[in-house]
PDB file of C-alpha atoms in Angstrom:
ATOM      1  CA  UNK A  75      71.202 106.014 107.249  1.00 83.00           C
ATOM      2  CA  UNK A  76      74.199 107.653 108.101  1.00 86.00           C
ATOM      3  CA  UNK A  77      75.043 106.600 111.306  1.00 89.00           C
ATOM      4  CA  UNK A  78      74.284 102.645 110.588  1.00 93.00           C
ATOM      5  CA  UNK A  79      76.708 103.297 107.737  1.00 95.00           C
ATOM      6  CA  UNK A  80      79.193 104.590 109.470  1.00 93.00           C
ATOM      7  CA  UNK A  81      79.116 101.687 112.392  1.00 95.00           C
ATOM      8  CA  UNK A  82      79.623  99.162 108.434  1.00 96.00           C
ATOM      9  CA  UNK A  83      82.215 100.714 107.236  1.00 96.00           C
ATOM     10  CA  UNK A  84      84.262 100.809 111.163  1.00 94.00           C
ATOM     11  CA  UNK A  85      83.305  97.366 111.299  1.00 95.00           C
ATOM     12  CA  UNK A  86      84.812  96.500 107.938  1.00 96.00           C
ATOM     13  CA  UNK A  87      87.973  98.367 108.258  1.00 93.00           C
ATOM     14  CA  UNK A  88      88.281  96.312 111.917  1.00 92.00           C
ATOM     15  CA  UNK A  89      87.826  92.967 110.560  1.00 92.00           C
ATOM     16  CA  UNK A  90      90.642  94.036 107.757  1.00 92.00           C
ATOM     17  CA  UNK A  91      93.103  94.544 110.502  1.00 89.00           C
ATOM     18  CA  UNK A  92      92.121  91.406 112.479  1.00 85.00           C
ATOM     19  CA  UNK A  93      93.302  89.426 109.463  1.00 80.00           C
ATOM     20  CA  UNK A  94      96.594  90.326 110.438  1.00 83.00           C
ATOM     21  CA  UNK A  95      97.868  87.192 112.471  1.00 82.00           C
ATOM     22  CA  UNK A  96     101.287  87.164 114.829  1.00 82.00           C
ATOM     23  CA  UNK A  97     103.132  84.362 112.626  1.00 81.00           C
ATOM     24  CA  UNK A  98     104.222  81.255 114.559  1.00 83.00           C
ATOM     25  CA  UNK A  99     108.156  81.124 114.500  1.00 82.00           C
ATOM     26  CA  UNK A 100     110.949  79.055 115.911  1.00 84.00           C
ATOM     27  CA  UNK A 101     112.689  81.354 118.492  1.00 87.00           C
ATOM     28  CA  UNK A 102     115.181  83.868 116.940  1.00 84.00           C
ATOM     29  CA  UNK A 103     113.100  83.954 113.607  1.00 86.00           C
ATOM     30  CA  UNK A 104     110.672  86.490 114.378  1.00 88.00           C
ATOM     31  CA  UNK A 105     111.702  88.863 111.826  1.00 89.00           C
ATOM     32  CA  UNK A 106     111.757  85.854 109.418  1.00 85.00           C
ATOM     33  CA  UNK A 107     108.460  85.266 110.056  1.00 83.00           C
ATOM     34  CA  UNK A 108     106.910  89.073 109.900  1.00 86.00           C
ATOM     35  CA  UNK A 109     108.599  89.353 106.410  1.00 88.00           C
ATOM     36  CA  UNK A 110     106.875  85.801 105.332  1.00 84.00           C
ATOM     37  CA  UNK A 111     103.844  88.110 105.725  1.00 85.00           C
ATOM     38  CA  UNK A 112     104.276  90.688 103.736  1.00 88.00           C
ATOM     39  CA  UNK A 113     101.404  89.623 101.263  1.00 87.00           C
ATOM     40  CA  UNK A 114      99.014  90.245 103.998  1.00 89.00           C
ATOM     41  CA  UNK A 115     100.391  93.491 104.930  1.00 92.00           C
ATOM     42  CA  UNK A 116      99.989  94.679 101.321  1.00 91.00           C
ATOM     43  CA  UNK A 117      96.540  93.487 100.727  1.00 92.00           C
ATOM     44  CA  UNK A 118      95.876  95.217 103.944  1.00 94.00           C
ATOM     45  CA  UNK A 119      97.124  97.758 102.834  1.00 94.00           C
ATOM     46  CA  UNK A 120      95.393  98.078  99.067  1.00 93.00           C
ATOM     47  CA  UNK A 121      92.080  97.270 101.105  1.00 95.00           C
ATOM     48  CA  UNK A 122      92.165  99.864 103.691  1.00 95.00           C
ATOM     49  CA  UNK A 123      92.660 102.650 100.946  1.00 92.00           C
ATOM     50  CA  UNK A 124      90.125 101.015  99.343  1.00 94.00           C
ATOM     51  CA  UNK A 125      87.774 100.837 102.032  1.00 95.00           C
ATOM     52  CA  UNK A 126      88.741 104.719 103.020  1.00 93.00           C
ATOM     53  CA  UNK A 127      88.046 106.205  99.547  1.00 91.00           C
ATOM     54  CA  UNK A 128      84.408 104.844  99.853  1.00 93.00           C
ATOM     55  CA  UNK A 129      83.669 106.129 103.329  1.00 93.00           C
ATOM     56  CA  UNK A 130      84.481 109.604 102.338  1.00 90.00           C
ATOM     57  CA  UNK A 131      82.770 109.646  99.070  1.00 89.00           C
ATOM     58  CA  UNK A 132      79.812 107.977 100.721  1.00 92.00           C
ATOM     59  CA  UNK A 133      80.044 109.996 104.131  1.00 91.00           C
ATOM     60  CA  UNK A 134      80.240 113.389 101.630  1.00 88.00           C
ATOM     61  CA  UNK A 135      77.684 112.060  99.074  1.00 89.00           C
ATOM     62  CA  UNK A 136      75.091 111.551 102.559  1.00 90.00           C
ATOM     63  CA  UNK A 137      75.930 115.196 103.524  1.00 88.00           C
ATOM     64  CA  UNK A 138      74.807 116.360 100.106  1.00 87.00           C
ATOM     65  CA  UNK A 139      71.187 114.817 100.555  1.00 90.00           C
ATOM     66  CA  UNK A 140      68.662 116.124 102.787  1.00 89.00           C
ATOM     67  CA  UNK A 141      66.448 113.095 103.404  1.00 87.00           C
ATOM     68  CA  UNK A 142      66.154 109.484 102.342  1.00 91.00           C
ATOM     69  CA  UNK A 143      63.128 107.201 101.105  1.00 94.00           C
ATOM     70  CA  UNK A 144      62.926 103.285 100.911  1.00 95.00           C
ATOM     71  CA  UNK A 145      64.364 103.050  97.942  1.00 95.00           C
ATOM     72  CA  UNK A 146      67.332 105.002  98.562  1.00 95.00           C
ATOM     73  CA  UNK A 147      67.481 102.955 101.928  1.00 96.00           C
ATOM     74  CA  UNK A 148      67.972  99.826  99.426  1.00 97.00           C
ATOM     75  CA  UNK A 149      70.143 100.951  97.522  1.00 96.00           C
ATOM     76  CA  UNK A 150      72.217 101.855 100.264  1.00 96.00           C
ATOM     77  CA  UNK A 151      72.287  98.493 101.662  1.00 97.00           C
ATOM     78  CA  UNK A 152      73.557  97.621  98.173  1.00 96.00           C
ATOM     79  CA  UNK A 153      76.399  99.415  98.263  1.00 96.00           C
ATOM     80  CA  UNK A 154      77.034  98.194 101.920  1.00 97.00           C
ATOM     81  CA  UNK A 155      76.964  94.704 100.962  1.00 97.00           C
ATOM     82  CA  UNK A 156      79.766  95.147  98.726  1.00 95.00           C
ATOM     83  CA  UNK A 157      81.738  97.267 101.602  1.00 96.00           C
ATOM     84  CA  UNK A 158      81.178  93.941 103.824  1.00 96.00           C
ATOM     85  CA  UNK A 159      82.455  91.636 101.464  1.00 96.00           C
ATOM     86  CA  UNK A 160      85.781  93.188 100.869  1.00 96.00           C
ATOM     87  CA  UNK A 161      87.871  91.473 103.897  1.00 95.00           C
ATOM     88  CA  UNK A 162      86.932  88.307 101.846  1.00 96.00           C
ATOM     89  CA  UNK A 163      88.875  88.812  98.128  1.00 96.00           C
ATOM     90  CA  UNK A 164      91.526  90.274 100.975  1.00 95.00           C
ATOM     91  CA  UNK A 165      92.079  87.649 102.428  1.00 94.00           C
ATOM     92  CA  UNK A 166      92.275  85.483  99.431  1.00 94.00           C
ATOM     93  CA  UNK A 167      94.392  87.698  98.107  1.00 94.00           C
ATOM     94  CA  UNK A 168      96.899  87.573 100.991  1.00 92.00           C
ATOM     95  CA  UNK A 169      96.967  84.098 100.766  1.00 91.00           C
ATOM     96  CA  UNK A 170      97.307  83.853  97.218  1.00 92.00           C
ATOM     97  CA  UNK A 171     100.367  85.493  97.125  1.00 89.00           C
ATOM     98  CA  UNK A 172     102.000  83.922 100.406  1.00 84.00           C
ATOM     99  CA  UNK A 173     104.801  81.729  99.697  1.00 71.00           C
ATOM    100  CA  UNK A 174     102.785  78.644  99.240  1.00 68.00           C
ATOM    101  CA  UNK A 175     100.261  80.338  96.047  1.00 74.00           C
ATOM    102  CA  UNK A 176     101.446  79.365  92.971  1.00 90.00           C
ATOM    103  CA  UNK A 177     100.940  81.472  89.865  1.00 92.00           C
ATOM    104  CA  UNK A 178      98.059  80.556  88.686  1.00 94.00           C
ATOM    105  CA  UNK A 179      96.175  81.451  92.651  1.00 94.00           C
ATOM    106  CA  UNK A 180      97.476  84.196  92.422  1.00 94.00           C
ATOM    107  CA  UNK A 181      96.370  85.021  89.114  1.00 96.00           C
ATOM    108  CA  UNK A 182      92.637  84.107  90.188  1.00 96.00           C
ATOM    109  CA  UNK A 183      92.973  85.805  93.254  1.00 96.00           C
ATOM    110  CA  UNK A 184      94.016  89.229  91.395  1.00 96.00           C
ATOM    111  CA  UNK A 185      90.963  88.578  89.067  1.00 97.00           C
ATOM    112  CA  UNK A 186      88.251  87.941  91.810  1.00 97.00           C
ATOM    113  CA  UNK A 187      89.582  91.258  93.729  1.00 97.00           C
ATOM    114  CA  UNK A 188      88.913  92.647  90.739  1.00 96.00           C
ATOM    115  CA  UNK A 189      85.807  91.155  89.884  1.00 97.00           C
ATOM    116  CA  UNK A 190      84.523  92.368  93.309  1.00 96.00           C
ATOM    117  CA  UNK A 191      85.749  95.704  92.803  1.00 94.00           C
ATOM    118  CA  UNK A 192      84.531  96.336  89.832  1.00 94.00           C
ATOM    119  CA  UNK A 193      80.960  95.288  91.016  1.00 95.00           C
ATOM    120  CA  UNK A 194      80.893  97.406  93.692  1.00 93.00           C
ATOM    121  CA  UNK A 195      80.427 100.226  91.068  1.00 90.00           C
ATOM    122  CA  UNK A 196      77.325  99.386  90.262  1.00 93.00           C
ATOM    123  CA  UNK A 197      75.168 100.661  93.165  1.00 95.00           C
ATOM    124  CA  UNK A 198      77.062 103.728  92.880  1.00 94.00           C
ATOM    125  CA  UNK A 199      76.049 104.130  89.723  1.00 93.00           C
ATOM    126  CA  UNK A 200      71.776 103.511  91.457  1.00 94.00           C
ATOM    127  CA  UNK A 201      72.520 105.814  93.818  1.00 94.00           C
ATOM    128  CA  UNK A 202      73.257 108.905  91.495  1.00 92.00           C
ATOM    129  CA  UNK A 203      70.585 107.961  89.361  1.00 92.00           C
ATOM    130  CA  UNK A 204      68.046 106.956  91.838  1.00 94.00           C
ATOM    131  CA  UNK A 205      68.703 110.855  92.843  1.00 92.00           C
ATOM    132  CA  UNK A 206      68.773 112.466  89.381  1.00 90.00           C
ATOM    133  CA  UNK A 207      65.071 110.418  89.267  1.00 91.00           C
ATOM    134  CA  UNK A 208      64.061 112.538  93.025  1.00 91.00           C
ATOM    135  CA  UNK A 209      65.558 115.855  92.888  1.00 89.00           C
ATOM    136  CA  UNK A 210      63.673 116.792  95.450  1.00 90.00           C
ATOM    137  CA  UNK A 211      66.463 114.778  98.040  1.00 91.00           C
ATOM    138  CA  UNK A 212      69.245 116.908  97.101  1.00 89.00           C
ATOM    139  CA  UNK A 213      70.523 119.576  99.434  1.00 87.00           C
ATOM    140  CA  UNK A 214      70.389 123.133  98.234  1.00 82.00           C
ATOM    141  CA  UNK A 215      72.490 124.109  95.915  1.00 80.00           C
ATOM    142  CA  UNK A 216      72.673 120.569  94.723  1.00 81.00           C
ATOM    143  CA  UNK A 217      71.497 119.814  91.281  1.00 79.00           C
ATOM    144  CA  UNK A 218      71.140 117.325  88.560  1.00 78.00           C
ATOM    145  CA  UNK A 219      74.160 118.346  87.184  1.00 81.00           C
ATOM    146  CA  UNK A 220      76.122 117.355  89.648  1.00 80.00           C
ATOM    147  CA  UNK A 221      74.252 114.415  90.246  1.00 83.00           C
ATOM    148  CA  UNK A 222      74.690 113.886  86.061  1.00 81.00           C
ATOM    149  CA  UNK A 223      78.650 114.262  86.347  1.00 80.00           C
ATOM    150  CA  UNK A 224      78.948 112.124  89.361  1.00 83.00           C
ATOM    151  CA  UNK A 225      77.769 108.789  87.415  1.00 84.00           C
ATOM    152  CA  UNK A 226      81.524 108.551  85.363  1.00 86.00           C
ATOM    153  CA  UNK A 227      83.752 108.218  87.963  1.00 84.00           C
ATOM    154  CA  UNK A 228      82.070 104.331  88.819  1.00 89.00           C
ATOM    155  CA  UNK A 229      81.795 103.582  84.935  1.00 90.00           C
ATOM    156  CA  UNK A 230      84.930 104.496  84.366  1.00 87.00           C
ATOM    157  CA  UNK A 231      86.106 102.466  87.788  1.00 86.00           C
ATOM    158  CA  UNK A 232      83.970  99.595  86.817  1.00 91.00           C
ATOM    159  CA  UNK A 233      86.081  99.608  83.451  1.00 92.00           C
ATOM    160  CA  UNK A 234      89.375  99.602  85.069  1.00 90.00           C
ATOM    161  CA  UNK A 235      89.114  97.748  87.563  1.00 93.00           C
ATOM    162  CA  UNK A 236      87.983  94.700  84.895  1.00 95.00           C
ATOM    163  CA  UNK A 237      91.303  96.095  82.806  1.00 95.00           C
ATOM    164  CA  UNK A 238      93.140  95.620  86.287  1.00 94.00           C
ATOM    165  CA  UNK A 239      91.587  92.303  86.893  1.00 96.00           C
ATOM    166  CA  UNK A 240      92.214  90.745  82.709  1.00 97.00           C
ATOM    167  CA  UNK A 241      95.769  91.956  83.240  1.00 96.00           C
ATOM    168  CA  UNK A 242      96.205  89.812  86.087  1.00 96.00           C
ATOM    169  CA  UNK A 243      95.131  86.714  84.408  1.00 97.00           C
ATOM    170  CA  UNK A 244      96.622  87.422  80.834  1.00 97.00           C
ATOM    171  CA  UNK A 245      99.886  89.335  81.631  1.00 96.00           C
ATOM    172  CA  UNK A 246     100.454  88.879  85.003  1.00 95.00           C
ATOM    173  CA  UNK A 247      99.088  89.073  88.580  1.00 95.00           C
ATOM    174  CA  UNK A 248     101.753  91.920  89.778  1.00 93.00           C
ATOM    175  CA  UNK A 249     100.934  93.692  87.237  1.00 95.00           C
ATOM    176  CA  UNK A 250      97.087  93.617  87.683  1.00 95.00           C
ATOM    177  CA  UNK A 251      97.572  93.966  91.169  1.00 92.00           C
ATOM    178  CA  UNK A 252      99.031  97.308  90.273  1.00 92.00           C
ATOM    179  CA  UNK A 253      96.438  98.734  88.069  1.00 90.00           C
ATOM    180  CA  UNK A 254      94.066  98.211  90.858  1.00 92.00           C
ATOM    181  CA  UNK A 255      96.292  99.887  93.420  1.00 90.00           C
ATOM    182  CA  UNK A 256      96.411 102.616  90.825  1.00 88.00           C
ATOM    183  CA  UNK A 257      92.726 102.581  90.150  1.00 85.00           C
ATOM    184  CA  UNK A 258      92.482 103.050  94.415  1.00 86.00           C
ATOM    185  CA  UNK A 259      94.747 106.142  93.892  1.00 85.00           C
ATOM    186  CA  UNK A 260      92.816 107.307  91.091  1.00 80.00           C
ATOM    187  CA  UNK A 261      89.412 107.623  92.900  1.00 78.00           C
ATOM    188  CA  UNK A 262      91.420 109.040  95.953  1.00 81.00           C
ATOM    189  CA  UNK A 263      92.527 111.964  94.358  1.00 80.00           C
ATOM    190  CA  UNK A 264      89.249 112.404  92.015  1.00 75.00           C
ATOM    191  CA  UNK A 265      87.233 111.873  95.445  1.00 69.00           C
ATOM    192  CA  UNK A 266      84.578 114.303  96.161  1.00 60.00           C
ATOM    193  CA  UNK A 267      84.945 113.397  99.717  1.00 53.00           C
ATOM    194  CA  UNK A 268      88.744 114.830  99.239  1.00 50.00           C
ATOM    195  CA  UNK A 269      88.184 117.863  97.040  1.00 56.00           C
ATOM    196  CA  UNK A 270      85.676 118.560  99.602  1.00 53.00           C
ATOM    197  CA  UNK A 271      87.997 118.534 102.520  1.00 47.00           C
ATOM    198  CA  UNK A 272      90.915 119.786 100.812  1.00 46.00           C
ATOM    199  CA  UNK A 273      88.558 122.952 100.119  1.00 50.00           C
ATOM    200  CA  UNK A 274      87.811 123.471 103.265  1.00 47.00           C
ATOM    201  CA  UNK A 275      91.076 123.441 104.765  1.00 38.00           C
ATOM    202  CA  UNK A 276      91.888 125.851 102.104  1.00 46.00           C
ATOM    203  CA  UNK A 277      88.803 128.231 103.099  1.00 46.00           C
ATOM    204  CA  UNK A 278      90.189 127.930 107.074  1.00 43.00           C
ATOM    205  CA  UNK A 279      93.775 128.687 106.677  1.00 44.00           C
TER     206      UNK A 279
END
């Protein structure tokens, strides 16, 4: 499981990056043309954070199991096909907010990101409590309170990222494209994939 995994979410974070296109330009408007991009650059941006928060809360939460089943195995592929999806709503988004999207694009593109986002919590939210169900997985010292305190971080992600999302059709899509770059920053620095590490550097130095 965790090697496969690992080859989806290399694979994802290359096909972000090969959305990023040299811009046709009339000769001496190069830098023109690279700042007629900057949309793209952003949502690569937002997506690659994105994209990196869930490898290292999925590469730690694989470390903290000791075997898998078939279920688990589904589950997993769950969550993947919500990692694969992501250079999609990117691109979209990009677009949307290029100099030919009008308003209302972009306000539908800020929405679907959002949308997508937000659904991607919900195999998170299988995963804990398909191992709270099998105990027996867990690595030792693992229990089912961790397991237990584990399931808020994608309800409370789920919920924000629909707040981001309605704010970007009500208000306006800027300002739902923030809240979701702040919900990215929130589950960086909650991470367990990032505590993790940031104990261990601690525990070596």
């Amino acid at each position: 499981m965790t090697g496969f995994s690992a080859g989806v979410f290399a694979i994802v974070i290359t096909l972000l990056v090969i959305e990023l296109q040299v811009p046709d330009h009339a000769p001496g408007e190069l830098l023109h043309a690279l700042f007629e991009q900057a949309a793209a650059y952003l949502a690569f941006l937002l997506s690659f954070g994105y994209v990196g928060v869930l490898w290292l809360n999925h590469h730690t939460l694989l470390r903290l199991i000791r075997g898998t089943t078939l279920g688990l195995n589904w589950i997993n592929l769950w969550l993947l096909l919500g990692v694969v999806i992501i250079p999609f709503p990117t691109s979209v988004l990009a677009e949307a907010f290029a100099h030919a999207g009008t308003d209302r694009d972009r306000r539908v593109a800020v929405l679907f990101y959002a949308l997508v986002a937000a659904a991607m919590s919900a195999p998170w939210l299988a995963f804990f409590a398909y191992l709270r169900r099998h105990p027996m997985l867990l690595g030792e010292g693992i229990g089912r309170a961790f397991v237990s305190s584990q399931r808020i971080r994608p309800v409370v992600g789920m919920a924000l990222y629909l707040i981001g999302g309605a704010l970007g059709w009500f208000v306006s899509p800027v300002i739902g494209l923030v809240g979701i770059g702040v919900m990215i920053f929130f589950h960086a620095v909650t991470s367990e994939g990032v505590r993790r590490g940031r104990s261990r550097l601690r525990t070596t130095t």
